[in-house]
Coordinates of C-alpha atoms and ligand atoms in Angstrom, one line a residue:
X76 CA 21.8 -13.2 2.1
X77 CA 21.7 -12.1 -1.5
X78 CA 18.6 -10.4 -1.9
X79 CA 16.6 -9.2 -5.3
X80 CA 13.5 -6.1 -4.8
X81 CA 11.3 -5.5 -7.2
X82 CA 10.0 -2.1 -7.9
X83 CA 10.6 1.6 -8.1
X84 CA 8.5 3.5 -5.4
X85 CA 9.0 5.2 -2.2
X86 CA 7.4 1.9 -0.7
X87 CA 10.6 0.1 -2.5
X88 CA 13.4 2.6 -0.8
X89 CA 11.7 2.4 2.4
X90 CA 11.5 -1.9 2.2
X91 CA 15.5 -1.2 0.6
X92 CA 16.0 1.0 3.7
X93 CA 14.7 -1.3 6.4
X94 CA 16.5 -4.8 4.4
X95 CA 20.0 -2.7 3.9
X96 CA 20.1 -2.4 7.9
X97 CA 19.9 -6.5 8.5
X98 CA 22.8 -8.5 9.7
X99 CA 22.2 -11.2 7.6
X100 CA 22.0 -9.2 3.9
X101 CA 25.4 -9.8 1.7
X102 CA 24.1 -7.7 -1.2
X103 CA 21.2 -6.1 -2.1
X104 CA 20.0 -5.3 -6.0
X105 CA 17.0 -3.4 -6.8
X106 CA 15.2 -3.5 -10.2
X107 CA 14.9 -1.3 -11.4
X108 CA 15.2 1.3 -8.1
X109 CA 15.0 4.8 -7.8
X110 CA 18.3 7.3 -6.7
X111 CA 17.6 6.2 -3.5
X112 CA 17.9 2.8 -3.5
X113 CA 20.9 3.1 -5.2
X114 CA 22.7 4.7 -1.7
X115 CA 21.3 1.1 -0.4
X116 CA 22.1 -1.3 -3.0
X117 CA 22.9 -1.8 -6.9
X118 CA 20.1 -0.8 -9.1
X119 CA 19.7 -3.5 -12.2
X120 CA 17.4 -3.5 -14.8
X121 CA 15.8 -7.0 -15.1
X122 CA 12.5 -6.6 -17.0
X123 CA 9.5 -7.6 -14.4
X124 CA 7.4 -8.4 -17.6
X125 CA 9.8 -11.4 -18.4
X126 CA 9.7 -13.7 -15.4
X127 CA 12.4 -15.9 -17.2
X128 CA 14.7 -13.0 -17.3
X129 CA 14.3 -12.7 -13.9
X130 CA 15.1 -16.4 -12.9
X131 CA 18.3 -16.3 -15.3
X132 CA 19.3 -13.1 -13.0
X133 CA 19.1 -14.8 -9.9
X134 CA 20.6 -17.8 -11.1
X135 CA 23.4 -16.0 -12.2
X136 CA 23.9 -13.2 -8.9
X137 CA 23.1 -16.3 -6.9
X138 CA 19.8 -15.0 -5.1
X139 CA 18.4 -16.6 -2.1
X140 CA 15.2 -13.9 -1.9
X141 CA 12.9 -12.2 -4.0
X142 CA 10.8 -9.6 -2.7
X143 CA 8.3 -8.1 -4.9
X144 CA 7.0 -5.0 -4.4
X145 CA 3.9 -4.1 -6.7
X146 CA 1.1 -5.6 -7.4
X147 CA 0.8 -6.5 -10.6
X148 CA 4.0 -9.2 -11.1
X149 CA 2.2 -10.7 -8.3
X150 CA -1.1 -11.3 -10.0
X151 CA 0.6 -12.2 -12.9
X152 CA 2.0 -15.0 -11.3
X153 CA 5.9 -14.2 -10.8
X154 CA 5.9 -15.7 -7.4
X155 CA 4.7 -18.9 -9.2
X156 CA 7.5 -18.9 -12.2
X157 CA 10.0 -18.3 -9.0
X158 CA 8.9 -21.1 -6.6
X159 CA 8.7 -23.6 -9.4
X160 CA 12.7 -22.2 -10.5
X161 CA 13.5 -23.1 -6.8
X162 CA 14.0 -19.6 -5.9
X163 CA 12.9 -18.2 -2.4
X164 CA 10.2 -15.3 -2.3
X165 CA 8.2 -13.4 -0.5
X166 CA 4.9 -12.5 -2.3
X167 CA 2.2 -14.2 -2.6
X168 CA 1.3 -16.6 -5.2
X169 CA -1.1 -15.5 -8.4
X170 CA -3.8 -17.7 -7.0
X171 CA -3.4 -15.9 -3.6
X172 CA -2.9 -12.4 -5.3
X173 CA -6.7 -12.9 -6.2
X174 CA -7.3 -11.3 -3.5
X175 CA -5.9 -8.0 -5.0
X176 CA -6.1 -9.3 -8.1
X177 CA -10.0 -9.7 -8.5
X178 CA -12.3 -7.3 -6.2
X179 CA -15.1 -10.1 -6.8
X180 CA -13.1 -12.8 -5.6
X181 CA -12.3 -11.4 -2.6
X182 CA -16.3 -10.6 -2.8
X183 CA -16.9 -14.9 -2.8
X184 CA -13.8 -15.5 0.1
X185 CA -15.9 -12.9 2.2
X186 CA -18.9 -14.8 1.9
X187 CA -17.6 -18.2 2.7
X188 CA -15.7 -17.1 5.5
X189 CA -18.4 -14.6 7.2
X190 CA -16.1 -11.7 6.5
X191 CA -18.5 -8.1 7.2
X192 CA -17.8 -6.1 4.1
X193 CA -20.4 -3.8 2.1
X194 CA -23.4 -5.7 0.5
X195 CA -22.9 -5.9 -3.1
X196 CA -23.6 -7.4 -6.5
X197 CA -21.4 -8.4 -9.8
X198 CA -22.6 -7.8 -13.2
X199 CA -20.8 -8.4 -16.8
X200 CA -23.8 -7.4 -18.6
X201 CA -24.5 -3.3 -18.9
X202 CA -28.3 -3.1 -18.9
X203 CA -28.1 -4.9 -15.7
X204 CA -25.8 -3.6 -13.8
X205 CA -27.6 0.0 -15.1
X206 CA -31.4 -1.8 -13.7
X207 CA -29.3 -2.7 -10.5
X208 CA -28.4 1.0 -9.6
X209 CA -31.5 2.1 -10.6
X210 CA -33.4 -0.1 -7.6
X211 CA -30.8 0.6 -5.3
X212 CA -30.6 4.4 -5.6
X213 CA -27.1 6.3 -4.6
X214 CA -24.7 6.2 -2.7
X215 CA -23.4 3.5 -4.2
X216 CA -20.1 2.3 -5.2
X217 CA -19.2 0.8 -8.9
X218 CA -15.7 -1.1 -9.0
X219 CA -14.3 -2.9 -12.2
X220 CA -13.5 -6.5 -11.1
X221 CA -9.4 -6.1 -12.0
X222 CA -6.4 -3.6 -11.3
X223 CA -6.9 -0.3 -12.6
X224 CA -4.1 1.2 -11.0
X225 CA -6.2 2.9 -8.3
X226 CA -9.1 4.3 -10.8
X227 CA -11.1 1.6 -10.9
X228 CA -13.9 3.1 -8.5
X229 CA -16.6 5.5 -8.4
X230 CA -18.0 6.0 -5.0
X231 CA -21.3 7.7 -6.9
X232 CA -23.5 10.4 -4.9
X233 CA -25.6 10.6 -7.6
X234 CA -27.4 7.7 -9.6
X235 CA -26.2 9.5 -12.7
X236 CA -22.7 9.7 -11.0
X237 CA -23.0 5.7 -10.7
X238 CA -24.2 5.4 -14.5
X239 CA -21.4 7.4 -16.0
X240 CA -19.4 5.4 -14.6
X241 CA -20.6 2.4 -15.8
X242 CA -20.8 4.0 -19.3
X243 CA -17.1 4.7 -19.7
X244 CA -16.4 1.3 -17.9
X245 CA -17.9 -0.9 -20.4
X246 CA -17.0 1.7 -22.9
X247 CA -13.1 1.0 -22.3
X248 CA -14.4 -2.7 -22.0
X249 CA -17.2 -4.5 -23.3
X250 CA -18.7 -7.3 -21.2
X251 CA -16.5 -5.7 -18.1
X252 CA -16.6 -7.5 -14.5
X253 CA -18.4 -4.8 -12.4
X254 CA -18.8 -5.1 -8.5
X255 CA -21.8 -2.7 -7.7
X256 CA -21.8 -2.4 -3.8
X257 CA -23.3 -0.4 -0.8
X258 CA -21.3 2.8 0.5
X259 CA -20.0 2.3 3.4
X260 CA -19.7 4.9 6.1
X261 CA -17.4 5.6 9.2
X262 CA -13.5 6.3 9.3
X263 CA -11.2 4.3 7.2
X264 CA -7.7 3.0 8.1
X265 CA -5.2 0.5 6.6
X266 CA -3.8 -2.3 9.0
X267 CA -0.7 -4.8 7.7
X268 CA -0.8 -8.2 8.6
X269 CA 1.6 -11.2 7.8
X270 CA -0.1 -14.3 6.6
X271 CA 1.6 -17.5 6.0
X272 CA -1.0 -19.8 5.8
X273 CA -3.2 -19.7 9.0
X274 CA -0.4 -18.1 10.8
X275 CA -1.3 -14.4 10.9
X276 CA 1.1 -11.8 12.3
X277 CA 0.1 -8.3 12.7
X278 CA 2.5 -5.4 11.7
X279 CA 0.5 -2.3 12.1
X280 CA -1.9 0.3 11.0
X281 CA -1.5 4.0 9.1
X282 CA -3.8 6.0 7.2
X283 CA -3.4 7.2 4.0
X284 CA -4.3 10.5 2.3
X285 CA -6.1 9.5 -1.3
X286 CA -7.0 13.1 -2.4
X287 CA -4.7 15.9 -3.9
X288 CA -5.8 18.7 -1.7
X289 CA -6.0 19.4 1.9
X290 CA -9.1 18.6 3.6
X291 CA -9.5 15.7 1.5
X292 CA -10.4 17.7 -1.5
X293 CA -10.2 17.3 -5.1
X294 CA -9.5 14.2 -7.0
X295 CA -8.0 11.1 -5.8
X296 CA -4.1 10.2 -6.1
X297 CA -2.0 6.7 -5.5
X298 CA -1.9 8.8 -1.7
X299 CA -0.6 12.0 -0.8
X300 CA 1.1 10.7 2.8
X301 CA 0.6 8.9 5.3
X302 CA 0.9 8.6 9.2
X303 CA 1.3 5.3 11.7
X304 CA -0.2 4.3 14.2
X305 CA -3.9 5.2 13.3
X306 CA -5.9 6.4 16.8
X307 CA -8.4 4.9 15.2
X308 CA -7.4 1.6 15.2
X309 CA -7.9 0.9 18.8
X310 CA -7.0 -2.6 20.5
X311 CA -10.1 -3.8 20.3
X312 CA -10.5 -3.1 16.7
X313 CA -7.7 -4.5 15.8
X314 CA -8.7 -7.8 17.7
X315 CA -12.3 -7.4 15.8
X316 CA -10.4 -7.1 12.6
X317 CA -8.2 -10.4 13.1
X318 CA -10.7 -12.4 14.3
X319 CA -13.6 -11.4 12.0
X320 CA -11.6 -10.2 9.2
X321 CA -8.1 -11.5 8.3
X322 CA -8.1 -15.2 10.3
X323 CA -11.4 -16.3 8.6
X324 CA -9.7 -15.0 5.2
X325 CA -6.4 -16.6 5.8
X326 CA -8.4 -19.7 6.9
X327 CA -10.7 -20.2 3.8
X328 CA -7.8 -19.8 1.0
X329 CA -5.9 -22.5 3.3
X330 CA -9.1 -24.4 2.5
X331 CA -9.2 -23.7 -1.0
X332 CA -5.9 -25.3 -1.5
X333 CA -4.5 -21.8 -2.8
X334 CA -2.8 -20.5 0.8
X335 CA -1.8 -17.0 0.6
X336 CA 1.6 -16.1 1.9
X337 CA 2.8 -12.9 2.0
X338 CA 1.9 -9.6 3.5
X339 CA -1.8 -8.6 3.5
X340 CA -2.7 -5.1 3.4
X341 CA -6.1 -5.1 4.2
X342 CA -8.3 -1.4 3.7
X343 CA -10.7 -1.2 6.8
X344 CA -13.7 1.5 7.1
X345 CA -14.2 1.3 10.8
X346 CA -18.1 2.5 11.2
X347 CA -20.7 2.0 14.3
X348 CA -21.1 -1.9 13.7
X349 CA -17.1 -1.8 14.1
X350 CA -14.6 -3.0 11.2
X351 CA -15.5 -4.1 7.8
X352 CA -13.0 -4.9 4.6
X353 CA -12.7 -2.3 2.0
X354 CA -10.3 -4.3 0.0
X355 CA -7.3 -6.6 0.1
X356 CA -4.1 -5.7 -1.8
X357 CA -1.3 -8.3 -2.0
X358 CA 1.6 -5.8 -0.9
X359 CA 2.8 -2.8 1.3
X360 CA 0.2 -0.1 0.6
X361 CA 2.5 3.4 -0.5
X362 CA 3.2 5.8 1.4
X363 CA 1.8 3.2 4.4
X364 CA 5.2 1.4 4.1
X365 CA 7.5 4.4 4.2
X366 CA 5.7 5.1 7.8
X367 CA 5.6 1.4 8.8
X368 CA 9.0 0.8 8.4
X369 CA 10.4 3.6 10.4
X370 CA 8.7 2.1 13.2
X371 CA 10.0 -1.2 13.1
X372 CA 12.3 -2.4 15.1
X373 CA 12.6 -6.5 13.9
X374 CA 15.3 -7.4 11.4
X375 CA 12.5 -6.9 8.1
X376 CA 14.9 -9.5 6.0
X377 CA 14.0 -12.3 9.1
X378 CA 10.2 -11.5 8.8
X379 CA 10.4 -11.7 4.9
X380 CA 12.3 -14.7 4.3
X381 CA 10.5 -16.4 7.4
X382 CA 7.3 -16.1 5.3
X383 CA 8.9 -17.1 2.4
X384 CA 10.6 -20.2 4.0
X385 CA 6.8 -20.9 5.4
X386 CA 8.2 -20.3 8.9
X387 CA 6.5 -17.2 10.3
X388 CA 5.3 -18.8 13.5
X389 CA 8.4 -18.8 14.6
X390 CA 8.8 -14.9 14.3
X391 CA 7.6 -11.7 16.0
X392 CA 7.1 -8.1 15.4
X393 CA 8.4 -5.4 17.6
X394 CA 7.8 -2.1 16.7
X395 CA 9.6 1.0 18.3
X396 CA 7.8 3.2 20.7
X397 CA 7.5 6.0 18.4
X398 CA 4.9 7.5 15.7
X399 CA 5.4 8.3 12.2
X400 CA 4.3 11.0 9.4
X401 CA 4.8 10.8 6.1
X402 CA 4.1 13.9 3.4
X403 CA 4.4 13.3 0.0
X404 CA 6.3 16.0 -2.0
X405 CA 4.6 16.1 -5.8
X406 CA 5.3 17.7 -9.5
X407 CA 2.4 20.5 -9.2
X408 CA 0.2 19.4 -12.0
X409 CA -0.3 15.8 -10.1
X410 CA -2.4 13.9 -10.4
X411 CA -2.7 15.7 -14.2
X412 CA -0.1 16.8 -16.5
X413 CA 3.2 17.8 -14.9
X414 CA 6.5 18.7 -16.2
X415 CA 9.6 16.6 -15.4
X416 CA 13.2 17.7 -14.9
X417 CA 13.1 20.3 -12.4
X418 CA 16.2 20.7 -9.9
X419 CA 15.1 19.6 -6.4
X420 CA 17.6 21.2 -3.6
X421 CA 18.6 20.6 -0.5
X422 CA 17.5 17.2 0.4
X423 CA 20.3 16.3 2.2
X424 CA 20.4 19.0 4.7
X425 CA 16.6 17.8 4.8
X426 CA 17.2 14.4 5.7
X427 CA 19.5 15.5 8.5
X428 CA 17.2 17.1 10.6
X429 CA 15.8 15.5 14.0
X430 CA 14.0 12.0 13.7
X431 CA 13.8 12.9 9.5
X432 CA 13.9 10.2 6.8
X433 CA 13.2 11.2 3.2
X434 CA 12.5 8.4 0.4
X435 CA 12.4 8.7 -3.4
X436 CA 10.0 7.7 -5.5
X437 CA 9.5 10.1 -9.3
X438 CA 13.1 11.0 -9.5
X439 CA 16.3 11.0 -11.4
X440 CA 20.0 11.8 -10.7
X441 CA 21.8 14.2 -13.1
X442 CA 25.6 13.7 -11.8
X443 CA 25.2 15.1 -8.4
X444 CA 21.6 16.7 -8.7
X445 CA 18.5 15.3 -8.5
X446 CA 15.7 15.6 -10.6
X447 CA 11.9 15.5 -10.2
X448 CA 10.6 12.5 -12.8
X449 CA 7.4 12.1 -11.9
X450 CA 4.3 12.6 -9.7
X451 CA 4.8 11.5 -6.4
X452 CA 8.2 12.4 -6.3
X453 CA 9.3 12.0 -2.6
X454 CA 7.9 10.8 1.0
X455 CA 9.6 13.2 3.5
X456 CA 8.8 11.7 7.0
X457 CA 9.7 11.6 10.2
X458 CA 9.1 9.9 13.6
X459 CA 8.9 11.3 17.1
X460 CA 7.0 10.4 20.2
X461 CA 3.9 10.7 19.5
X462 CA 1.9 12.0 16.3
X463 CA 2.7 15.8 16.7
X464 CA 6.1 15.6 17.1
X465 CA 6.4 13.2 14.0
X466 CA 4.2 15.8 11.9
X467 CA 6.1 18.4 13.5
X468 CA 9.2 16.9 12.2
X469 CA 8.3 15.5 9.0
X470 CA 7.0 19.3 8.2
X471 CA 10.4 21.3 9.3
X472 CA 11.6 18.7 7.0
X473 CA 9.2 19.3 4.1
X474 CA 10.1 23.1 4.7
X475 CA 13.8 22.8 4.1
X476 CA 13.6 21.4 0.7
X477 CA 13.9 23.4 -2.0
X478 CA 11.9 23.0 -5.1
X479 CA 9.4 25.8 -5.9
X480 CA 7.7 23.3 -8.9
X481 CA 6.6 21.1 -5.6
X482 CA 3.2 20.7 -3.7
X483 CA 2.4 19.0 -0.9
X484 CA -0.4 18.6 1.3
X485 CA -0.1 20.6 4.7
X486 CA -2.7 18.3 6.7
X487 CA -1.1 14.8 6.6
X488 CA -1.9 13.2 10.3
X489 CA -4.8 15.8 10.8
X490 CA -7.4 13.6 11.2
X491 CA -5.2 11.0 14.1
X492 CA -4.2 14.0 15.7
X493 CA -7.9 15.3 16.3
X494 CA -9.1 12.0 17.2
X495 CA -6.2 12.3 20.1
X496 CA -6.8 15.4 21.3
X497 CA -10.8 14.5 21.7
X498 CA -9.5 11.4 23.7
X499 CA -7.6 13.5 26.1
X500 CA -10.1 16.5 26.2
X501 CA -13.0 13.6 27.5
X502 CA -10.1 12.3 29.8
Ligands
AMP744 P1 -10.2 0.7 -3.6 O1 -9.6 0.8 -4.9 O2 -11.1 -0.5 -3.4 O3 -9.2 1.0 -2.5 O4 -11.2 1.9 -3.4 C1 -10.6 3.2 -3.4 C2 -11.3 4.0 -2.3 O5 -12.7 4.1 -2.6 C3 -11.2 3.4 -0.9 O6 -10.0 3.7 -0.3 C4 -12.4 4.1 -0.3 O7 -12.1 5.4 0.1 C5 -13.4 4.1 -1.4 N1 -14.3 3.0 -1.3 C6 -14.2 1.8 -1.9 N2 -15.3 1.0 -1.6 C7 -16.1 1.7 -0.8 C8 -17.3 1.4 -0.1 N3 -18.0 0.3 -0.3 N4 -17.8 2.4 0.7 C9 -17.2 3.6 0.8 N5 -16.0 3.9 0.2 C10 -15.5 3.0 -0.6
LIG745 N1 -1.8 3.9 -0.3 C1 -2.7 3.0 -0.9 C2 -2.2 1.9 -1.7 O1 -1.0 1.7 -1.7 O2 -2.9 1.3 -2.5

């Protein structure tokens, strides 16, 4: 197979990573990819903003899959332009992407299909949306409607916290869609699921780190690492969560006439009453898929073009017995200012060690160097048996690398690795 993957991420090295070790791949090309996506495949630069570019590209290389990686070709309806070309891929389509694509959407699907997730209001005029967290006091969380590139919401302690936000919203925006909606408490996770129409195939679960600092501290970033499986995500919530969450979903878009096909990453808080949906984003979550893919032991290209083809009944997921830790390595300055172009060392000696994987994201090569270019820069993980050896791992790894204009959190897997050693302390 001749394969085209969109993006430029960690989460596109690791997809490149996992693809690059299939049987059935002739060539892979990567638009526009990172230095480490090109040790997997050829990196090309077809513009994602001109769908017709892209169609010419695989008319001419031949393609027989697209993969898209980010969001945002997706809800602006490049799996559409594709399918109507007569060009295989796997993503959903824009009318599915909705449910990344608009957060009150996803809002309306939820309330056809029963789906538990946090009470909640939408508003497009400001003195009403002001009135409405007013009445309902703080916490409360204030989401603009589209993609905001992860800064699109406020969870507000404060009614004044809640009303800034609003402020600057419809500031940036006048006449905004706002989705106002109860905080919800508990522990959240991220769990992966294959949907081709009704058919819904579970990959797996991680948990991401949002904020910059250890101990969940200071402001929130795309994710600072990430670890698989979550504890937290026991058997019987991940049953709850397909049967109450992701089948109903999958189920009412079939219904609609708009059937989502794809992978579904769907954000979980998992409180007292048990699972309820966050969110539903229309791709791998990053750094989720760096862990994700380590652990899996199908052929990804077979689970990728069976949902394309509409075939994922057919298919299975086996995952390897192992656990996975991911810690981003960041220009210190993320998520503000940084300065690009410092000389990162030693990565290869790095990637070397025991159970270690390291994928690129921010960077550049500079003949045989490579070059921070960006904020997230690299996810250094690692597996091993269980959750401590992985972090164990992932951290001698983290250690070897040299590049002294680098941060990284040191707590990535903290929270899984508590959870476990409560388990075993109360047998
Ligand atoms: P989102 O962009 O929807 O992923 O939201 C970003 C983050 O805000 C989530 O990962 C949660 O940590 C938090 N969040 C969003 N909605 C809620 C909610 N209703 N209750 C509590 N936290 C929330
Ligand atoms: N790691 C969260 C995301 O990809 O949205």
């Amino acid at each position: 197979m001749r394969v085209l993957l969109i993006g430029n991420g960690g989460r596109e090295h690791a997809l490149a990573h996992a693809i690059a070790k299939s049987p059935r791949l002739t060539q892979l090309f990567i638009s526009p990819g990172n230095p480490g996506t090109a040790t997997l495949g050829k990196n090309v630069l077809v513009s994602v903003g001109e769908p017709a570019a892209i169609v010419e590209f695989c008319r001419k290389e031949a393609i027989d899959l697209v993969v898209v990686g980010p969001e945002a070709p997706l809800v602006d309806g490049l799996a559409d332009v594709l399918t109507e070309a007569g060009i295989r891929v796997f993503g959903p389509s824009k009318a599915a992407a909705q449910l990344e694509g608009s957060k009150d959407f996803t809002k309306s699907i939820c309330d056809a299909a029963k789906v538990p997730t946090a009470a909640y209001a939408t508003f497009t005029d400001e003195a009403a949306a002001v009135a409405y967290v007013k009445t309902k006091g703080a916490p409360i969380v204030v989401k603009y409607d589209g993609l905001m590139a992860g800064k699109g919401v406020t969870v507000a302690m404060t009614v004044a916290e809640a009303e800034g936000a609003l402020r600057s919203l419809y500031a940036n925006e006048k006449g905004a869609k706002i989705v106002i909606e109860e905080m919800l408490t508990g522990e959240e996770a991220s769990f992966f699921c294959f949907v081709d129409g009704e058919t819904v195939l579970p990959l797996g679960s991680a948990q991401d780190h949002k904020r910059v600092f250890d101990n969940d501290e200071g402001p929130n970033t795309g994710g600072m690492g990430a670890y698989s499986p979550a504890p937290v995500m026991t058997n019987e919530v991940e049953a709850r969560t397909l049967a109450e969450i992701v089948c109903p979903t999958a189920r009412e878009m079939v219904r609609r006439g708009t059937p989502y096909r794809g992978i579904l990453f769907v954000g979980l808080m998992i409180g007292d009453q048990g699972p309820k949906l966050i969110e539903y984003n229309c791709r791998f979550g990053d750094p989720e898929c760096q862990v994700l893919m380590l652990r899996l032991e199908t052929d990804l290209l077979d689970l990728l073009d069976g949902v394309a083809r509409g075939e994922l009944a057919k298919l299975s997921v086996v995952l390897k017995p192992v656990s996975a830790v991911g810690v981003v390595m960041a220009t210190k300055g993320y998520p503000g200012d940084y300065d690009k172009g410092s000389v990162i060392r030693n990565l290869d000696e790095a990637g070397t060690l025991p159970g270690a994987t390291i994928f690129h994201a921010g960077t550049r090569s500079d003949g045989s160097r490579i070059l921070a270019n960006g904020g997230r820069v690299l996810t250094v993980c690692a597996t091993g048996k269980d959750l401590f050896e992985a972090r164990e791992r992932a951290y001698a790894a983290v250690a070897a690398i040299r590049w002294p204009e680098g941060f990284n959190r040191t707590d990535i897997a903290a929270r899984g690795i508590a959870r476990l050693k409560k388990e075993s302390t109360h047998g």
